[in-house]
mmCIF file of C-alpha atoms in Angstrom:
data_model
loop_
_atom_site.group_PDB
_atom_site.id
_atom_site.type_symbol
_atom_site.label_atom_id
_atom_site.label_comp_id
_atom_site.label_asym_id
_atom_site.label_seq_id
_atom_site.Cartn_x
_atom_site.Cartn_y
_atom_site.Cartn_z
ATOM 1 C CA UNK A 259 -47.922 -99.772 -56.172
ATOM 2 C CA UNK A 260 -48.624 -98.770 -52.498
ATOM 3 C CA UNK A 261 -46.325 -96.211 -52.074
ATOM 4 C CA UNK A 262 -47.900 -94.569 -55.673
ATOM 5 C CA UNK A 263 -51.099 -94.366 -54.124
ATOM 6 C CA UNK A 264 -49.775 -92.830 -51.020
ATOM 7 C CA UNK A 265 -47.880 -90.250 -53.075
ATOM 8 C CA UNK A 266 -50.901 -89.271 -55.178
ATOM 9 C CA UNK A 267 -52.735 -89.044 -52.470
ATOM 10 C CA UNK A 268 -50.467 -86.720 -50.734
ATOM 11 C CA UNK A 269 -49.901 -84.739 -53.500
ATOM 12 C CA UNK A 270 -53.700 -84.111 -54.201
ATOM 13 C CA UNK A 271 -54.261 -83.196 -50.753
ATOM 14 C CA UNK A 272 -51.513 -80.627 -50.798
ATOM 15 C CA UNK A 273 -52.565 -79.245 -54.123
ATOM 16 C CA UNK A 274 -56.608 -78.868 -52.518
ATOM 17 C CA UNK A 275 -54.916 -76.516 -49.261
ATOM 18 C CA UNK A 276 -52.734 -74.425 -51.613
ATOM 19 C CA UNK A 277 -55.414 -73.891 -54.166
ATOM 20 C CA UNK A 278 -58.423 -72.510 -53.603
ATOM 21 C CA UNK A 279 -61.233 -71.305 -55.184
ATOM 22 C CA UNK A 280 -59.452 -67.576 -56.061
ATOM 23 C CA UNK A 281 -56.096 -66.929 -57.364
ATOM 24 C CA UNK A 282 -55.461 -64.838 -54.335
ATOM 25 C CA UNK A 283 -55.368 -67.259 -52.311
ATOM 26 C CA UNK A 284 -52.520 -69.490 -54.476
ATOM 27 C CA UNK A 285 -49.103 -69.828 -52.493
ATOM 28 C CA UNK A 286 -49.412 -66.947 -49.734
ATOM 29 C CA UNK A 287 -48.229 -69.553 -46.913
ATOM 30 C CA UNK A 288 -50.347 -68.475 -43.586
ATOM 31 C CA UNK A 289 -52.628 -65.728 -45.036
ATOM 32 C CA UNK A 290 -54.263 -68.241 -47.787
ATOM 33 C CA UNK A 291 -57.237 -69.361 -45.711
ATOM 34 C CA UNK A 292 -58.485 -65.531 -44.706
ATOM 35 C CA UNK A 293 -57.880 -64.695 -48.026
ATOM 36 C CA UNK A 294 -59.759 -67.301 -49.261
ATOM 37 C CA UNK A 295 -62.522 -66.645 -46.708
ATOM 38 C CA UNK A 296 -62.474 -63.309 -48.640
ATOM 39 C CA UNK A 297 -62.546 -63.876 -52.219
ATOM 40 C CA UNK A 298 -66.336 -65.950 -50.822
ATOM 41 C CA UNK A 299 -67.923 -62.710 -50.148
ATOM 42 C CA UNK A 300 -70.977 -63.057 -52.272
ATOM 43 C CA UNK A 301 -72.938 -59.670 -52.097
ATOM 44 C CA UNK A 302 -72.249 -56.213 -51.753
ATOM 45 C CA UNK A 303 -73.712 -56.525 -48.128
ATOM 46 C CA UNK A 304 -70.833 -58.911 -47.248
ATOM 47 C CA UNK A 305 -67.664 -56.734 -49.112
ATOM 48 C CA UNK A 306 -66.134 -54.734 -47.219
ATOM 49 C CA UNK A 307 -66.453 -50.621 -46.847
ATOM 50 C CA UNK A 308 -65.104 -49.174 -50.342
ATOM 51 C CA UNK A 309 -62.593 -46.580 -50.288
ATOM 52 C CA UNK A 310 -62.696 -43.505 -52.519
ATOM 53 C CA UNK A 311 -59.064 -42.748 -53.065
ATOM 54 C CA UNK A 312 -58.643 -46.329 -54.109
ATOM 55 C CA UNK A 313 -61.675 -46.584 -56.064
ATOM 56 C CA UNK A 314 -60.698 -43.089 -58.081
ATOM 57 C CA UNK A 315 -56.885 -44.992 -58.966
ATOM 58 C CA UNK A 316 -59.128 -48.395 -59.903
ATOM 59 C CA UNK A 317 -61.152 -46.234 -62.401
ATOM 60 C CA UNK A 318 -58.163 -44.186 -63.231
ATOM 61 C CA UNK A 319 -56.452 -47.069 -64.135
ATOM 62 C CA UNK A 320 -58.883 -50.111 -65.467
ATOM 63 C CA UNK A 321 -61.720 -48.053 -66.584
ATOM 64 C CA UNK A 322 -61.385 -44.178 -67.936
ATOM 65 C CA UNK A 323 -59.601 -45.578 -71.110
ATOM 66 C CA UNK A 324 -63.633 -46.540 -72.029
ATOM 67 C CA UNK A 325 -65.567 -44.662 -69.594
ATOM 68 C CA UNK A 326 -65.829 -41.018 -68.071
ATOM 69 C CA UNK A 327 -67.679 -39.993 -65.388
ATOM 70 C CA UNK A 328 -68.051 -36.234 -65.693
ATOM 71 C CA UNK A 329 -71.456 -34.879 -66.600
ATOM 72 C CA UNK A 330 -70.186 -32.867 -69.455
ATOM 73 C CA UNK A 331 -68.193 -35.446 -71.206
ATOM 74 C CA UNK A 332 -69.548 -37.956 -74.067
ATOM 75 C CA UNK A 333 -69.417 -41.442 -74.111
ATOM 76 C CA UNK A 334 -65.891 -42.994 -75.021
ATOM 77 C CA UNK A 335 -65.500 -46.764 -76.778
ATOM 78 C CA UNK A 336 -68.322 -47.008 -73.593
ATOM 79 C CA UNK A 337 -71.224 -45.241 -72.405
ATOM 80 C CA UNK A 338 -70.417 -42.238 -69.984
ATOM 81 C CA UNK A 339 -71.288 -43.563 -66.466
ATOM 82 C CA UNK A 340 -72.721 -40.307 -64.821
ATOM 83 C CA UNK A 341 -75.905 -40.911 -63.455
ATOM 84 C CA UNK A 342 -74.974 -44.535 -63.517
ATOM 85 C CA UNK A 343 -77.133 -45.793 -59.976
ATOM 86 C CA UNK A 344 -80.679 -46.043 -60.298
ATOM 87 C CA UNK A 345 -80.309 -46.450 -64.601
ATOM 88 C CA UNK A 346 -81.898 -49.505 -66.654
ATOM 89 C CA UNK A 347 -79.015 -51.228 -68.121
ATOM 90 C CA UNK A 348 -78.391 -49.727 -72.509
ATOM 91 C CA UNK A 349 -80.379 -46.857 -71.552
ATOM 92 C CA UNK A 350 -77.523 -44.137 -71.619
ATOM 93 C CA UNK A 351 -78.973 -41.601 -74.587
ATOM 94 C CA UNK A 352 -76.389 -41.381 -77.803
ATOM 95 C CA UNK A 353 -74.738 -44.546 -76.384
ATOM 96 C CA UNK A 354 -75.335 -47.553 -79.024
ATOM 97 C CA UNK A 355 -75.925 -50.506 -76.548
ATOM 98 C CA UNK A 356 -75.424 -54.269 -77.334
ATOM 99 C CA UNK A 357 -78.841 -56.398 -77.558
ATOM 100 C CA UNK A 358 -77.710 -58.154 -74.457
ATOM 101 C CA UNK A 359 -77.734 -55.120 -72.271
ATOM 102 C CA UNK A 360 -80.553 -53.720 -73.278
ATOM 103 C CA UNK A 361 -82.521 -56.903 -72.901
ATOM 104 C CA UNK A 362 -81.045 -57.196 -69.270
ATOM 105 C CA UNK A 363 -82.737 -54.518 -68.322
ATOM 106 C CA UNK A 364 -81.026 -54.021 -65.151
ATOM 107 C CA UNK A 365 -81.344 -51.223 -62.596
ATOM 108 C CA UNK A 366 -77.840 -50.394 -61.354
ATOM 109 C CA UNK A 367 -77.107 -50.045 -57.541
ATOM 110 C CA UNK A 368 -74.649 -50.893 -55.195
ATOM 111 C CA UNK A 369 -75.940 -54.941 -55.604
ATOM 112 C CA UNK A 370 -75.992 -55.372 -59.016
ATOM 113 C CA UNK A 371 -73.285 -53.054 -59.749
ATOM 114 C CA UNK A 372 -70.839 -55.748 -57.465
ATOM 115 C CA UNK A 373 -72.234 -58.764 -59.219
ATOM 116 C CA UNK A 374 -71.376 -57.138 -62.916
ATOM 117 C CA UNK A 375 -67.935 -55.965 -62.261
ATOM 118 C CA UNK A 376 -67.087 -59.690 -60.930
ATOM 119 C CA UNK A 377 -67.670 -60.861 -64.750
ATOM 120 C CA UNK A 378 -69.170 -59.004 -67.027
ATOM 121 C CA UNK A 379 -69.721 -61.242 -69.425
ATOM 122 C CA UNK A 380 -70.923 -63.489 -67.178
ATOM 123 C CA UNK A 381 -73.951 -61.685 -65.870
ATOM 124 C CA UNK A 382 -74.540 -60.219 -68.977
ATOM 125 C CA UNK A 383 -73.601 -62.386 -71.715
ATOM 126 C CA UNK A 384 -73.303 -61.261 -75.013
ATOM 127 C CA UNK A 385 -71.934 -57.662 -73.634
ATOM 128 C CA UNK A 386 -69.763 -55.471 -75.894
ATOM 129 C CA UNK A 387 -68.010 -54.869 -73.004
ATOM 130 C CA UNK A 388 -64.616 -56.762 -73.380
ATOM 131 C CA UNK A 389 -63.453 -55.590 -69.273
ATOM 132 C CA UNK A 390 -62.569 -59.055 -67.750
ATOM 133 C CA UNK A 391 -63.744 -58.171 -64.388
ATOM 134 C CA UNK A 392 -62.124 -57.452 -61.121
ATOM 135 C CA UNK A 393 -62.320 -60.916 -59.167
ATOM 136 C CA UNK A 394 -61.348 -58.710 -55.480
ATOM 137 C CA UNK A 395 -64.478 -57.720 -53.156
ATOM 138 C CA UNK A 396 -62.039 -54.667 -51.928
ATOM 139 C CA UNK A 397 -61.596 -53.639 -55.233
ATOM 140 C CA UNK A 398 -65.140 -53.824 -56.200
ATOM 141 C CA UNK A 399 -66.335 -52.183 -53.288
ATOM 142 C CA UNK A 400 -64.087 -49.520 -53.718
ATOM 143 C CA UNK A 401 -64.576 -48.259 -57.295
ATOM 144 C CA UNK A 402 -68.402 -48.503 -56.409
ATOM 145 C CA UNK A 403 -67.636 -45.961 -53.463
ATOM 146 C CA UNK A 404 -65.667 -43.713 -56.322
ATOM 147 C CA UNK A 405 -68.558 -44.266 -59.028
ATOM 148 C CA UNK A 406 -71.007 -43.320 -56.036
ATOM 149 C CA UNK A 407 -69.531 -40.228 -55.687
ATOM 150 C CA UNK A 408 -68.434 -39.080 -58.765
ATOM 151 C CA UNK A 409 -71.002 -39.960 -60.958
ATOM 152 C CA UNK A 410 -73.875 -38.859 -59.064
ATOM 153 C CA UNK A 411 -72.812 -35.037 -59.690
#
């Protein structure tokens, strides 16, 4: 009986250092504690510096299939994001916005903008928006850099 309480005990313990609280950080031997430290990063403030290029293949590639950016084009299966930072949330004219994001009623920046694109469904729940999220604070920070730029024209 001993030695099963020993085992369990060992295994739980090395099941608590290989998995933390972010999927990056599962089985990377040596890297999974600063990647851990990274998946913590709360706010925008903390992330670190977006990139452009990066951001622009993120959107490319997780987000144009619903969303364009371009001043001249409509909205998609979601509302067109061009003039996206200082909006209210379900304000986007000829866009037809759930109840939810209208009644968030929040004003998108840089700090809010982070937050949602962790979970959107999370911060606003009942969202049409069926876009799981990107759980990286690189990635995050670096399609805010490319919506920065590109929708602002």
């Amino acid at each position: 009986f001993f030695c099963l309480v020993i085992f369990v005990c060992v295994c739980a313990l090395r099941l608590a250092l290989w998995v933390g609280p972010c999927s990056a950080s599962r089985g990377v031997r040596g890297r999974r504690f600063e990647q851990r430290a990274s998946c913590v990063m709360s706010t925008f403030q903390e992330a670190p510096p977006g990139d452009l290029k990066a951001g622009e293949k993120i959107f490319k590639t997780k987000c144009s299939q619903c969303h364009a950016v371009e001043k001249s084009a409509g909205h998609k299966q979601g509302p067109n994001l061009n003039g996206l930072f200082g909006r209210q949330s379900g304000t986007a004219a000829g866009y037809s916005y759930s109840a939810a994001n209208k009644n968030k009623a929040v004003v998108w920046g840089e700090d809010t903008l982070y937050d949602y694109l962790l979970n959107p469904k999370k911060y606003i729940p009942g969202t049409k928006m069926v876009f799981p999220g990107l759980k990286k604070p690189q990635e995050r920070a670096d399609l805010i850099a490319y919506l920065k730029e590109s929708s602002s024209s």
